[in-house]
Short mmCIF file of N, CA, C and O in Angstrom, two decimals:
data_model
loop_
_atom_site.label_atom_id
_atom_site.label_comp_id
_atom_site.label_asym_id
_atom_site.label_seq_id
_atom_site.Cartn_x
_atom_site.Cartn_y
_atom_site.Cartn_z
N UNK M 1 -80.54 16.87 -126.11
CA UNK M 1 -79.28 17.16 -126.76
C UNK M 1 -79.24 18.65 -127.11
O UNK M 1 -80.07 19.31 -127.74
N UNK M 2 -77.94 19.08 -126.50
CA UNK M 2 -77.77 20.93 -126.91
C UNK M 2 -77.21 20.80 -128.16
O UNK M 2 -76.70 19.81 -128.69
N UNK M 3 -77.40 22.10 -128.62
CA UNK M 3 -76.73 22.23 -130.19
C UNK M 3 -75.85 23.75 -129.84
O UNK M 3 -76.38 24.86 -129.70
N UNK M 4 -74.64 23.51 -129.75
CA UNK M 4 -74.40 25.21 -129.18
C UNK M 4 -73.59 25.43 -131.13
O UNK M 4 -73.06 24.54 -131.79
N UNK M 5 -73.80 26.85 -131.51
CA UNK M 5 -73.05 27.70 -132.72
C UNK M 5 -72.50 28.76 -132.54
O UNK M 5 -73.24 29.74 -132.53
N UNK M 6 -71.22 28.93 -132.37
CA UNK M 6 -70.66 30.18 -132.34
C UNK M 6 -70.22 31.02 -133.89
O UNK M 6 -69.81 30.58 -134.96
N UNK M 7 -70.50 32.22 -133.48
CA UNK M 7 -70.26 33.48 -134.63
C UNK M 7 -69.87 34.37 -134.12
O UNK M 7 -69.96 34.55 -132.90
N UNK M 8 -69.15 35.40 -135.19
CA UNK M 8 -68.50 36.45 -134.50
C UNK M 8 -67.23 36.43 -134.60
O UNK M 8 -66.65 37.45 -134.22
N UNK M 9 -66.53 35.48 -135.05
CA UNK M 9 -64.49 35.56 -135.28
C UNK M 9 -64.55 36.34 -136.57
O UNK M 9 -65.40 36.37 -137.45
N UNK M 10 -63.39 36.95 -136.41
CA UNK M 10 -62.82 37.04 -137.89
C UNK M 10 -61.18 37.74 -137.88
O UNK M 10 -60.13 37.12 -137.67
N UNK M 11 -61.25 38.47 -138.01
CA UNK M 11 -59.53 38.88 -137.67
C UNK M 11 -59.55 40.57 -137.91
O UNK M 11 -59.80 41.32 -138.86
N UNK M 12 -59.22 40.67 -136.73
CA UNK M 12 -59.01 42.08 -136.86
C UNK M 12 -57.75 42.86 -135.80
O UNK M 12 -57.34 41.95 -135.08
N UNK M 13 -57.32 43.61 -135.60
CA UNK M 13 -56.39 44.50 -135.47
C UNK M 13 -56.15 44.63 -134.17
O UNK M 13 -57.16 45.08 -133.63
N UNK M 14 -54.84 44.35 -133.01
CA UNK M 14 -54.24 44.71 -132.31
C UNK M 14 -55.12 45.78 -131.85
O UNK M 14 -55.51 46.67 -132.60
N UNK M 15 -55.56 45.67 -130.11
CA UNK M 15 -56.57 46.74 -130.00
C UNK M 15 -58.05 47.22 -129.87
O UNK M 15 -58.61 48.02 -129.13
N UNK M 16 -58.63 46.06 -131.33
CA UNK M 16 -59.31 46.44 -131.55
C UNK M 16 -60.67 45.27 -130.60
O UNK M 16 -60.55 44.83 -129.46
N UNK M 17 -61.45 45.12 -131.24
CA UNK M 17 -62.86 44.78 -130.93
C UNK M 17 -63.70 43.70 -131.46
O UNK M 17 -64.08 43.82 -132.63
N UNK M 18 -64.17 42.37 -130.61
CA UNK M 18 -65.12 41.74 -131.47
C UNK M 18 -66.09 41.49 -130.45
O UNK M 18 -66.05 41.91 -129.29
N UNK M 19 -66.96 40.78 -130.97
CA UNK M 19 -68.10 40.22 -129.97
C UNK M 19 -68.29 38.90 -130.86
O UNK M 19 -68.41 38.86 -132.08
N UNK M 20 -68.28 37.67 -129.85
CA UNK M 20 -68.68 36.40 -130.16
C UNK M 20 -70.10 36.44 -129.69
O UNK M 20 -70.42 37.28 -128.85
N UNK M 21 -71.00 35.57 -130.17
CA UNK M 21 -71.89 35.01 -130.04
C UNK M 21 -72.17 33.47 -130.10
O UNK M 21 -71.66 32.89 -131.06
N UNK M 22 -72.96 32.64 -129.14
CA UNK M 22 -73.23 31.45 -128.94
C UNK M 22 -74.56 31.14 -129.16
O UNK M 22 -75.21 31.59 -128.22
N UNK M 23 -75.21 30.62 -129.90
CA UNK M 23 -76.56 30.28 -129.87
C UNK M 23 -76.75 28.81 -129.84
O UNK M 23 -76.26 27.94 -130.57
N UNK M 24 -77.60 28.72 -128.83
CA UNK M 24 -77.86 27.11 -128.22
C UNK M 24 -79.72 26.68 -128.46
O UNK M 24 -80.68 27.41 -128.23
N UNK M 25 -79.72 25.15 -129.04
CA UNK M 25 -81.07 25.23 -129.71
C UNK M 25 -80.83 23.35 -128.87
O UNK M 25 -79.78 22.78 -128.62
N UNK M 26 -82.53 22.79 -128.61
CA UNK M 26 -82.36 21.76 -128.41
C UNK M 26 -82.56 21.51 -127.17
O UNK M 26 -83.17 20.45 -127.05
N UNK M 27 -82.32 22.03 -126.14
CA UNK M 27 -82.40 22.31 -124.48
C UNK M 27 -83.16 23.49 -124.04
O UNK M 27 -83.68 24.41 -124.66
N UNK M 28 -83.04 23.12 -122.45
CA UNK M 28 -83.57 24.20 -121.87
C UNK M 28 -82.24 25.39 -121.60
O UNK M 28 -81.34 25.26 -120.77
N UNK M 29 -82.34 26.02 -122.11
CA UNK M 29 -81.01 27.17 -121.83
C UNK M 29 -80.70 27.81 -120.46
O UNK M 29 -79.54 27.94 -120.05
N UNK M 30 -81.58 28.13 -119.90
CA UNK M 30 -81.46 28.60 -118.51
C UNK M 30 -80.74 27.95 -117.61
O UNK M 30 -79.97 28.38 -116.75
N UNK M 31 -81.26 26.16 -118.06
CA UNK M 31 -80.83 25.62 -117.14
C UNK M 31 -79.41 25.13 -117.34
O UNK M 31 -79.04 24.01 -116.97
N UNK M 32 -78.77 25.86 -117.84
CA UNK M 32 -77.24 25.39 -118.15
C UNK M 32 -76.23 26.42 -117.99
O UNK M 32 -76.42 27.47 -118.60
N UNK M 33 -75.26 26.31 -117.33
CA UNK M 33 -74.19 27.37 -117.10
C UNK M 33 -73.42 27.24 -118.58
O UNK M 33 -73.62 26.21 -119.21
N UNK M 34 -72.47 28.36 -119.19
CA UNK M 34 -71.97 27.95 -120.30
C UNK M 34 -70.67 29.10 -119.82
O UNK M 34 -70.60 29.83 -118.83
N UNK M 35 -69.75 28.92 -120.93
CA UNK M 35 -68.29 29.00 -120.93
C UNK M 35 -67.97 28.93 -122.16
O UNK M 35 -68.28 28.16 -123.07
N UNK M 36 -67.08 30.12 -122.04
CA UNK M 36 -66.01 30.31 -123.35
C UNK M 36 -64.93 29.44 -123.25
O UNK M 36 -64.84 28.95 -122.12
N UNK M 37 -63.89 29.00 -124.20
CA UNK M 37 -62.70 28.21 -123.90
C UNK M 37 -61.72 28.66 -125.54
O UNK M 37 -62.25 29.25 -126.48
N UNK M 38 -60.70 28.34 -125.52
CA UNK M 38 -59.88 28.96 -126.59
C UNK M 38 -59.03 27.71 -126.43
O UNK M 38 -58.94 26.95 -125.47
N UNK M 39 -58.09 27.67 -128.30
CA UNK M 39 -57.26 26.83 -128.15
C UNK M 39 -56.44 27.38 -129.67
O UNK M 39 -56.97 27.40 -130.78
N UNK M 40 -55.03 27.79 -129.35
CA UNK M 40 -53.94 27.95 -129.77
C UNK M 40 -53.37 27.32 -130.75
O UNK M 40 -52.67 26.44 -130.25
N UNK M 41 -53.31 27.31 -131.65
CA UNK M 41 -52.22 25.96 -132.59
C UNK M 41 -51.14 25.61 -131.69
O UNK M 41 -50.23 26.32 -131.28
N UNK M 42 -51.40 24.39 -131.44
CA UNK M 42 -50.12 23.76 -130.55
C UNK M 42 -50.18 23.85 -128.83
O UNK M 42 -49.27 23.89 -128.00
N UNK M 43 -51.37 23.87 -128.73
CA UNK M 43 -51.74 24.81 -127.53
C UNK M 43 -53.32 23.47 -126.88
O UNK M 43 -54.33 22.92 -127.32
N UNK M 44 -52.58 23.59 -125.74
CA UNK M 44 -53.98 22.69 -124.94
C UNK M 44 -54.90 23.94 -124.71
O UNK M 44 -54.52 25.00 -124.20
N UNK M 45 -56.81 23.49 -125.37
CA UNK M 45 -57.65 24.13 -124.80
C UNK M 45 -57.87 24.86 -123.28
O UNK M 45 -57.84 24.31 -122.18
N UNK M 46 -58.10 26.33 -123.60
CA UNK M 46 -57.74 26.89 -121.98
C UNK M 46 -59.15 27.55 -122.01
O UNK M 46 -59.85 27.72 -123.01
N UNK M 47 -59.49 27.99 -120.36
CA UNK M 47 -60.52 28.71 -119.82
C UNK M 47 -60.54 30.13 -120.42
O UNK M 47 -59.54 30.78 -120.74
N UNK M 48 -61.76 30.49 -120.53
CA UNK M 48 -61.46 31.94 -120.96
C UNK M 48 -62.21 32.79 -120.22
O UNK M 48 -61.78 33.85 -119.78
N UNK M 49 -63.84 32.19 -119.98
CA UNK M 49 -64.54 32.74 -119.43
C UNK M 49 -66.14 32.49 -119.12
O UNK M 49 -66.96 32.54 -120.04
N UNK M 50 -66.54 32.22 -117.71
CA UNK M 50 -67.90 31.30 -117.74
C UNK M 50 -69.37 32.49 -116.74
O UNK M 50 -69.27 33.52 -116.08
N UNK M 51 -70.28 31.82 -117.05
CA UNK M 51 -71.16 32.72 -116.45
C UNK M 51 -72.46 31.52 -116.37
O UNK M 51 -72.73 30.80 -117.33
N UNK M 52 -73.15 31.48 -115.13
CA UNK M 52 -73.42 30.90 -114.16
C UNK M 52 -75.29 30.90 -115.28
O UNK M 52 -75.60 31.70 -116.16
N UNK M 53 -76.20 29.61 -114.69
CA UNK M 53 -77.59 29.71 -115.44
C UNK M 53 -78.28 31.33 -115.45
O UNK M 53 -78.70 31.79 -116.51
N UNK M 54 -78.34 32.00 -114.38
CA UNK M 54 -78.77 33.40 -114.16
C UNK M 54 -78.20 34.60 -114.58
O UNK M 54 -78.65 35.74 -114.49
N UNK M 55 -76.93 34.09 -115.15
CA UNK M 55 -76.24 35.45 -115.06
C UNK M 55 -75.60 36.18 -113.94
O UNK M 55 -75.02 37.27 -113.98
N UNK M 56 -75.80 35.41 -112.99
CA UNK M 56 -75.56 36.32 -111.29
C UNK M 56 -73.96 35.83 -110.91
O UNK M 56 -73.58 36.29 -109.84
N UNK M 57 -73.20 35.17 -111.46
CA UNK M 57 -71.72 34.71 -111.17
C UNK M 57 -71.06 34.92 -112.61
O UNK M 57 -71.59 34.92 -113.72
N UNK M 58 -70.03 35.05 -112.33
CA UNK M 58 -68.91 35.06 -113.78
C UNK M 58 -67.75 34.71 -112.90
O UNK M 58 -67.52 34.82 -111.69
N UNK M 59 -66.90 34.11 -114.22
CA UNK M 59 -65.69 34.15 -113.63
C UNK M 59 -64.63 34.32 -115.12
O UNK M 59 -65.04 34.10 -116.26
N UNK M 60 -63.20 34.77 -114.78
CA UNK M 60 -62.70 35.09 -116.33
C UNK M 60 -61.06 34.44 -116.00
O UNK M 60 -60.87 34.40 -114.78
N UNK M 61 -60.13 34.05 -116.62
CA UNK M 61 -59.06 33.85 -116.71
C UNK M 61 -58.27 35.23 -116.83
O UNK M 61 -58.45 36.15 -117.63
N UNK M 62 -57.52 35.12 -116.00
CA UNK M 62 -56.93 36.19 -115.69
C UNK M 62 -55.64 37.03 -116.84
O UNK M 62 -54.92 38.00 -116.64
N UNK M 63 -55.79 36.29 -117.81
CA UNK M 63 -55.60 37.20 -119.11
C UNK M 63 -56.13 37.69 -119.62
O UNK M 63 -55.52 38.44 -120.38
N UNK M 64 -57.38 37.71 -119.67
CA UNK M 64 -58.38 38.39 -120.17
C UNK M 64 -59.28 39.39 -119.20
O UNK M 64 -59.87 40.36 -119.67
N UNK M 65 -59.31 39.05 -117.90
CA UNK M 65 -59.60 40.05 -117.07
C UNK M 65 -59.85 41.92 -117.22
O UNK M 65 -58.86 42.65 -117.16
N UNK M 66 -60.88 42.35 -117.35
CA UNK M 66 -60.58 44.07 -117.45
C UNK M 66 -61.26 43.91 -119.52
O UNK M 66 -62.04 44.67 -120.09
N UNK M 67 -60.75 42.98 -119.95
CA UNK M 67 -60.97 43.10 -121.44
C UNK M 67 -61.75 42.39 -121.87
O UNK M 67 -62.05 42.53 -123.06
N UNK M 68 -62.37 41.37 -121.12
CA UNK M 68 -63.62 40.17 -122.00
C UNK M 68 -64.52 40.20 -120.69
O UNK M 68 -64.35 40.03 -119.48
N UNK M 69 -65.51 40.50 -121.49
CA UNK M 69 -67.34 40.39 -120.76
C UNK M 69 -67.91 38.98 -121.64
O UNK M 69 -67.97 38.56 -122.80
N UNK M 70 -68.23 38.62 -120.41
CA UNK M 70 -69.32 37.17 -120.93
C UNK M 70 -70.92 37.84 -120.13
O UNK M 70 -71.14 38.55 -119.15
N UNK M 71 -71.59 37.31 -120.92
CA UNK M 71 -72.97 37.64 -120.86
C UNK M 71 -74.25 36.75 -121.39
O UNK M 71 -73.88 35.76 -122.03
N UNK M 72 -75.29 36.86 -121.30
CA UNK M 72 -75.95 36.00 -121.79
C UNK M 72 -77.51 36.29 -121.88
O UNK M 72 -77.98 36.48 -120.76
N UNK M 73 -78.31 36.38 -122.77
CA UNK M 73 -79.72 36.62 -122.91
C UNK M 73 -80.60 35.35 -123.25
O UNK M 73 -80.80 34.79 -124.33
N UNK M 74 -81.17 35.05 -121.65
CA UNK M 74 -81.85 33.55 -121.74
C UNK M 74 -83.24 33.63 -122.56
O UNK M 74 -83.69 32.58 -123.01
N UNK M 75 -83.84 34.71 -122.75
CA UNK M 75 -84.69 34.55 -123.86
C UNK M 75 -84.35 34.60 -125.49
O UNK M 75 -85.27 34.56 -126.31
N UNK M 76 -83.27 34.67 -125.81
CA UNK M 76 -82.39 34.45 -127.02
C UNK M 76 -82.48 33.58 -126.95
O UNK M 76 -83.32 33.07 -127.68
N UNK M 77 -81.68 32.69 -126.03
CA UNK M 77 -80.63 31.22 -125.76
C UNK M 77 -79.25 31.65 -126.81
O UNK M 77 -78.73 31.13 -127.80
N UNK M 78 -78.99 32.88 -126.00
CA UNK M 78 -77.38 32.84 -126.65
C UNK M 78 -76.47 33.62 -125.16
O UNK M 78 -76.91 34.32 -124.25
N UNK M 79 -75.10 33.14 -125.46
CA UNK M 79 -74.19 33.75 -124.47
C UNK M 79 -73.13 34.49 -125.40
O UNK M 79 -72.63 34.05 -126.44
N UNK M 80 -72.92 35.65 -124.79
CA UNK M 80 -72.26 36.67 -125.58
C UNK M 80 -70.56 36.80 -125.02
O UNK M 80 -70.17 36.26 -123.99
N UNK M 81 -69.67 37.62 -125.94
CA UNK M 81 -68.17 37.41 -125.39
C UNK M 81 -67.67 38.10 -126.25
O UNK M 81 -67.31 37.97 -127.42
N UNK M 82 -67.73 39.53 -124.83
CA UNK M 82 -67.27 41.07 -125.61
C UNK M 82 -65.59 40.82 -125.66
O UNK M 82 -65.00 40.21 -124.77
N UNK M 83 -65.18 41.18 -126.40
CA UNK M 83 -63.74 41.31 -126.12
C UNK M 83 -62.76 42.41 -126.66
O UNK M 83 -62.44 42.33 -127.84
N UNK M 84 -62.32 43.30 -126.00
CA UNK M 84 -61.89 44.84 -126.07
C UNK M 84 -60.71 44.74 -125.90
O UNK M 84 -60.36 43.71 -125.33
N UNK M 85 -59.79 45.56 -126.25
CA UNK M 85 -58.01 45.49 -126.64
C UNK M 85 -57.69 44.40 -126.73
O UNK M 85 -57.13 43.87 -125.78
N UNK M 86 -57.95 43.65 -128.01
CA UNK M 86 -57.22 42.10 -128.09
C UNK M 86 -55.75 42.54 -128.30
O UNK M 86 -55.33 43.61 -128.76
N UNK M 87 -54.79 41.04 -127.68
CA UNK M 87 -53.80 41.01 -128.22
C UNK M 87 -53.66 40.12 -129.54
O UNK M 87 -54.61 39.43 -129.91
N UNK M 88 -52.45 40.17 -130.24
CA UNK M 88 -52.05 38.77 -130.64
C UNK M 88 -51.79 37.74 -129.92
O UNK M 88 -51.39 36.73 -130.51
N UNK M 89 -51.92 37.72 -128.75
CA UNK M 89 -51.89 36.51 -128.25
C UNK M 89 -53.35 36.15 -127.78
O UNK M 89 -53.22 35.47 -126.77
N UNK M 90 -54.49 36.30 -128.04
CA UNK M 90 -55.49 36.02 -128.24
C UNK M 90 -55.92 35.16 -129.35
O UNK M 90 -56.83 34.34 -129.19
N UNK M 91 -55.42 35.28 -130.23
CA UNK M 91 -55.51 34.45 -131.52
C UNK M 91 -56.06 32.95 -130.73
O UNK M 91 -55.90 32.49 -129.60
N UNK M 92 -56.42 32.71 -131.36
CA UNK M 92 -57.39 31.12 -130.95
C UNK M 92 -58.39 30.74 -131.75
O UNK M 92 -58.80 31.53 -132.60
N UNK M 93 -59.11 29.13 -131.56
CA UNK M 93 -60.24 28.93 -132.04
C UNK M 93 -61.28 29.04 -130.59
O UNK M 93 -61.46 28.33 -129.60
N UNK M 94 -61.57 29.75 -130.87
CA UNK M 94 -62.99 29.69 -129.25
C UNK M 94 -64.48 29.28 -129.85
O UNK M 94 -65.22 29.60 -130.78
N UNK M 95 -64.43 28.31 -128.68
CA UNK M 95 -65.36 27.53 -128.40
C UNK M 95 -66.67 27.87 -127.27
O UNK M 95 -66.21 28.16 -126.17
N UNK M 96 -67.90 27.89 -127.32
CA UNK M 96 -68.45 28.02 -125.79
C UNK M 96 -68.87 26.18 -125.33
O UNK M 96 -68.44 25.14 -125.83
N UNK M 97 -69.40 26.30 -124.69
CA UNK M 97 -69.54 25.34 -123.98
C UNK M 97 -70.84 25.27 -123.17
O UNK M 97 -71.27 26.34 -122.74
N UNK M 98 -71.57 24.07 -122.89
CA UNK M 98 -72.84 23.90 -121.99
C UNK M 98 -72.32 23.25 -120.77
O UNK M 98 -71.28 22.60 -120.87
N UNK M 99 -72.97 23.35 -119.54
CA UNK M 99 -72.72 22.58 -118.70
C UNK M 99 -74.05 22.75 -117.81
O UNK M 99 -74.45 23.80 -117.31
N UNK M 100 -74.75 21.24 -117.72
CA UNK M 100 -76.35 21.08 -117.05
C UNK M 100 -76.33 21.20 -115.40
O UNK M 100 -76.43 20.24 -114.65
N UNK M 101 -76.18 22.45 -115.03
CA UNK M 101 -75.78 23.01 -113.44
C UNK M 101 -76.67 23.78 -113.15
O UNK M 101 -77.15 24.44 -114.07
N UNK M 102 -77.25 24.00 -111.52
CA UNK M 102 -77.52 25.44 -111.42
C UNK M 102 -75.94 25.70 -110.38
O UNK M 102 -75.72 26.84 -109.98
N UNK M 103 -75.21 24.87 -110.11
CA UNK M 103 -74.10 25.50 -109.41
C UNK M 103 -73.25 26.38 -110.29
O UNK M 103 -73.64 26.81 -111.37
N UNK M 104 -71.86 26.67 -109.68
CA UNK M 104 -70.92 27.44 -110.48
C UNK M 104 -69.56 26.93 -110.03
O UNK M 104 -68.88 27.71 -109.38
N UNK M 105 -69.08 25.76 -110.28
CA UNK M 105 -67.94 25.32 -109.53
C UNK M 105 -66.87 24.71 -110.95
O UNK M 105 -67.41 24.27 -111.97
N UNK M 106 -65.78 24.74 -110.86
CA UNK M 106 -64.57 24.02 -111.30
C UNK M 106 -65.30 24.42 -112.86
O UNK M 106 -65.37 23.64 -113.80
N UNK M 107 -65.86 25.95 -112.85
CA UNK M 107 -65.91 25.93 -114.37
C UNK M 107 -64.35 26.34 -115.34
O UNK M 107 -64.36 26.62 -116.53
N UNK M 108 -63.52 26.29 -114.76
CA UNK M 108 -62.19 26.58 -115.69
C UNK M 108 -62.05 24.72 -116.26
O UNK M 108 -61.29 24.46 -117.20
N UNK M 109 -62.81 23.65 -115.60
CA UNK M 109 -62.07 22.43 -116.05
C UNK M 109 -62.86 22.17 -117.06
O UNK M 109 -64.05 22.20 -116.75
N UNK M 110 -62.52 21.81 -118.73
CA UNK M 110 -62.95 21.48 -119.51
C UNK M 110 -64.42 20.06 -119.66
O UNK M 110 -65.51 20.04 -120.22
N UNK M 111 -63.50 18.90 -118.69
CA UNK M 111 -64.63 18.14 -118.72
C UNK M 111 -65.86 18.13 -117.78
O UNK M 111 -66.55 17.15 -117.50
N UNK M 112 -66.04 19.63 -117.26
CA UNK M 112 -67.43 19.82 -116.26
C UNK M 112 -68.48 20.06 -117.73
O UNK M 112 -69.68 20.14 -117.47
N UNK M 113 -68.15 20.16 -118.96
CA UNK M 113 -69.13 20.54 -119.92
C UNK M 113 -69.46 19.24 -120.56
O UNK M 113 -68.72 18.27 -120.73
N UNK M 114 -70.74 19.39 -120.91
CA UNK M 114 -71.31 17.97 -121.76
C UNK M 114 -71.20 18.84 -123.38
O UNK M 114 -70.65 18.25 -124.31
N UNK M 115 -71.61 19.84 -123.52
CA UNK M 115 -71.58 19.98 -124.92
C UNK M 115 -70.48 21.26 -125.30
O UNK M 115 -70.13 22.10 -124.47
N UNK M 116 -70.15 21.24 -126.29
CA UNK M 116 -69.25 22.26 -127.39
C UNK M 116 -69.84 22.54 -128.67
O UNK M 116 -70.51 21.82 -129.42
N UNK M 117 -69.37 24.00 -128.79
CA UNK M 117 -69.89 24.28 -130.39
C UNK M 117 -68.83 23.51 -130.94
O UNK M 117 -68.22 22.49 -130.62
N UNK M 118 -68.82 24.50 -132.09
CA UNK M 118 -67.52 23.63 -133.16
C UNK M 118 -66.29 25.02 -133.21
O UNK M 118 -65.17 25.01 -133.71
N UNK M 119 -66.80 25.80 -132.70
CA UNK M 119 -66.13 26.95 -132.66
C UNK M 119 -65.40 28.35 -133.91
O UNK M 119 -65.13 28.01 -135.06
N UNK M 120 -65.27 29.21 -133.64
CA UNK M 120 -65.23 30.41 -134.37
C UNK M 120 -63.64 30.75 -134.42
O UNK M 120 -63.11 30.36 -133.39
N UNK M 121 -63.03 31.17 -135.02
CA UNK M 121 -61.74 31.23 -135.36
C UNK M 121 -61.64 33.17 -135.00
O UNK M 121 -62.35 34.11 -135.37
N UNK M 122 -60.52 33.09 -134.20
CA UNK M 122 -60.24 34.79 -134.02
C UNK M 122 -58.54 34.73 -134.02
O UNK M 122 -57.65 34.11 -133.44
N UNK M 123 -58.70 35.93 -135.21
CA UNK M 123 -57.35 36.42 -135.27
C UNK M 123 -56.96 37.81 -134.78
O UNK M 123 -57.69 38.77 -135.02
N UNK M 124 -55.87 37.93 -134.13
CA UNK M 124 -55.16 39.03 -133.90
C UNK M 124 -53.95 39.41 -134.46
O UNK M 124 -52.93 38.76 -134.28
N UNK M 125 -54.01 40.53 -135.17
CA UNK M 125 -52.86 40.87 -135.84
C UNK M 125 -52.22 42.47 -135.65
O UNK M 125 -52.84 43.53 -135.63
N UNK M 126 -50.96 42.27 -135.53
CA UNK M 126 -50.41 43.15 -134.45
C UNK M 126 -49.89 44.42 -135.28
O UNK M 126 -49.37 45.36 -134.69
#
Protein backbone atom coordinates (compact mmCIF):
# COMPACT_ATOMS: atom_id res chain seq x y z
CA UNK A 1 0.00 0.00 0.00
CA UNK A 2 1.39 3.61 -1.25
CA UNK A 3 0.87 6.50 0.97
CA UNK A 4 1.36 9.51 -1.49
CA UNK A 5 1.35 13.53 0.59
CA UNK A 6 1.34 16.49 -1.22
CA UNK A 7 2.81 20.04 -0.01
CA UNK A 8 3.53 23.10 -1.46
CA UNK A 9 -0.11 24.99 -2.26
CA UNK A 10 -0.83 28.08 -0.93
CA UNK A 11 -1.94 31.12 -2.87
CA UNK A 12 -0.03 33.38 -4.44
CA UNK A 13 -0.05 35.98 -7.24
CA UNK A 14 -0.87 35.99 -10.98
CA UNK A 15 2.61 35.20 -12.46
CA UNK A 16 4.09 34.12 -9.88
CA UNK A 17 5.67 30.72 -8.62
CA UNK A 18 5.18 27.50 -6.60
CA UNK A 19 6.62 24.14 -6.38
CA UNK A 20 4.46 21.15 -5.22
CA UNK A 21 5.88 18.32 -3.71
CA UNK A 22 4.69 14.55 -3.43
CA UNK A 23 6.15 12.26 -0.98
CA UNK A 24 5.30 8.57 -1.27
CA UNK A 25 6.08 6.07 1.76
CA UNK A 26 4.96 2.31 1.84
CA UNK A 27 6.11 1.03 -1.74
CA UNK A 28 8.71 0.66 -3.95
CA UNK A 29 8.84 4.19 -5.64
CA UNK A 30 10.75 3.58 -8.67
CA UNK A 31 8.58 1.20 -9.56
CA UNK A 32 5.64 3.44 -10.12
CA UNK A 33 4.95 6.10 -12.71
CA UNK A 34 3.12 9.09 -10.91
CA UNK A 35 1.04 12.14 -12.10
CA UNK A 36 -0.21 15.36 -11.17
CA UNK A 37 -4.10 15.90 -11.65
CA UNK A 38 -6.16 19.13 -10.58
CA UNK A 39 -9.76 19.69 -9.87
CA UNK A 40 -11.73 23.01 -10.04
CA UNK A 41 -14.83 23.71 -7.86
CA UNK A 42 -17.43 22.42 -10.11
CA UNK A 43 -14.97 21.01 -12.33
CA UNK A 44 -14.26 17.16 -13.26
CA UNK A 45 -10.63 16.11 -12.14
CA UNK A 46 -8.19 16.87 -15.15
CA UNK A 47 -4.57 15.75 -16.27
CA UNK A 48 -1.95 18.04 -15.51
CA UNK A 49 1.09 16.27 -15.74
CA UNK A 50 2.89 12.67 -15.55
CA UNK A 51 6.44 11.36 -15.61
CA UNK A 52 7.30 7.84 -16.34
CA UNK A 53 9.28 5.23 -13.23
CA UNK A 54 12.83 6.69 -14.60
CA UNK A 55 12.19 9.94 -15.27
CA UNK A 56 13.00 9.36 -19.07
CA UNK A 57 9.17 10.27 -20.46
CA UNK A 58 6.87 13.16 -19.38
CA UNK A 59 3.97 14.22 -20.69
CA UNK A 60 1.92 17.68 -19.72
CA UNK A 61 -1.61 18.95 -20.65
CA UNK A 62 -1.40 21.39 -22.91
CA UNK A 63 -2.34 24.27 -20.64
CA UNK A 64 0.25 24.05 -18.77
CA UNK A 65 2.83 23.28 -21.35
CA UNK A 66 6.14 25.80 -21.39
CA UNK A 67 5.01 26.55 -17.49
CA UNK A 68 4.87 23.22 -15.31
CA UNK A 69 7.95 20.81 -14.91
CA UNK A 70 7.20 17.47 -13.29
CA UNK A 71 10.17 15.77 -11.93
CA UNK A 72 11.05 13.33 -9.53
CA UNK A 73 13.98 12.16 -7.09
CA UNK A 74 13.70 8.29 -6.62
CA UNK A 75 16.01 8.34 -3.76
CA UNK A 76 13.68 10.86 -1.90
CA UNK A 77 10.50 8.97 -3.11
CA UNK A 78 9.06 12.30 -4.00
CA UNK A 79 7.77 13.81 -7.44
CA UNK A 80 8.11 17.44 -7.84
CA UNK A 81 5.68 20.15 -9.86
CA UNK A 82 7.42 23.37 -10.77
CA UNK A 83 4.92 25.71 -11.83
CA UNK A 84 5.94 29.25 -13.36
CA UNK A 85 3.46 32.09 -14.59
CA UNK A 86 0.37 30.69 -12.96
CA UNK A 87 -2.86 31.85 -14.06
CA UNK A 88 -6.08 32.22 -12.20
CA UNK A 89 -7.23 29.67 -13.94
CA UNK A 90 -4.95 27.33 -12.35
CA UNK A 91 -6.61 27.56 -9.12
CA UNK A 92 -7.36 23.89 -8.18
CA UNK A 93 -6.95 21.19 -5.59
CA UNK A 94 -3.93 19.06 -7.07
CA UNK A 95 -3.49 15.83 -6.41
CA UNK A 96 -0.43 13.39 -7.53
CA UNK A 97 -1.08 10.10 -8.15
CA UNK A 98 0.73 6.40 -8.25
CA UNK A 99 0.40 4.14 -10.96
CA UNK A 100 2.34 0.36 -10.61
CA UNK A 101 3.91 0.54 -14.44
CA UNK A 102 7.16 0.50 -15.98
CA UNK A 103 5.11 1.57 -19.20
CA UNK A 104 3.90 5.18 -19.97
CA UNK A 105 0.52 4.89 -21.63
CA UNK A 106 -3.12 6.56 -21.21
CA UNK A 107 -1.46 8.48 -18.31
CA UNK A 108 -3.97 11.56 -18.81
CA UNK A 109 -6.89 8.78 -17.72
CA UNK A 110 -7.55 9.06 -14.10
CA UNK A 111 -8.39 5.40 -13.44
CA UNK A 112 -4.79 4.04 -14.79
CA UNK A 113 -3.79 5.15 -10.97
CA UNK A 114 -4.26 2.87 -7.92
CA UNK A 115 -3.35 5.50 -5.41
CA UNK A 116 -3.99 9.47 -4.63
CA UNK A 117 -2.75 11.83 -2.11
CA UNK A 118 -5.44 13.83 -0.51
CA UNK A 119 -4.14 16.78 -2.20
CA UNK A 120 -2.82 20.49 -1.74
CA UNK A 121 -4.98 23.42 -2.48
CA UNK A 122 -3.44 26.25 -4.99
CA UNK A 123 -4.69 29.54 -5.42
CA UNK A 124 -4.28 32.06 -8.06
CA UNK A 125 -5.10 35.46 -7.66
CA UNK A 126 -5.08 37.87 -10.37
Amino acid sequence: QVQLVESGGGLVQAGGSLRLACAASGGTFSRYAMAWFRQAPGKEREFVAAISWSGGNTGYADSVKGRFTISRDNAKNTVYLQMNSLKPEDTAVYYCAADWTYGFKNVKATDEYEYWGQGTQVTVSS
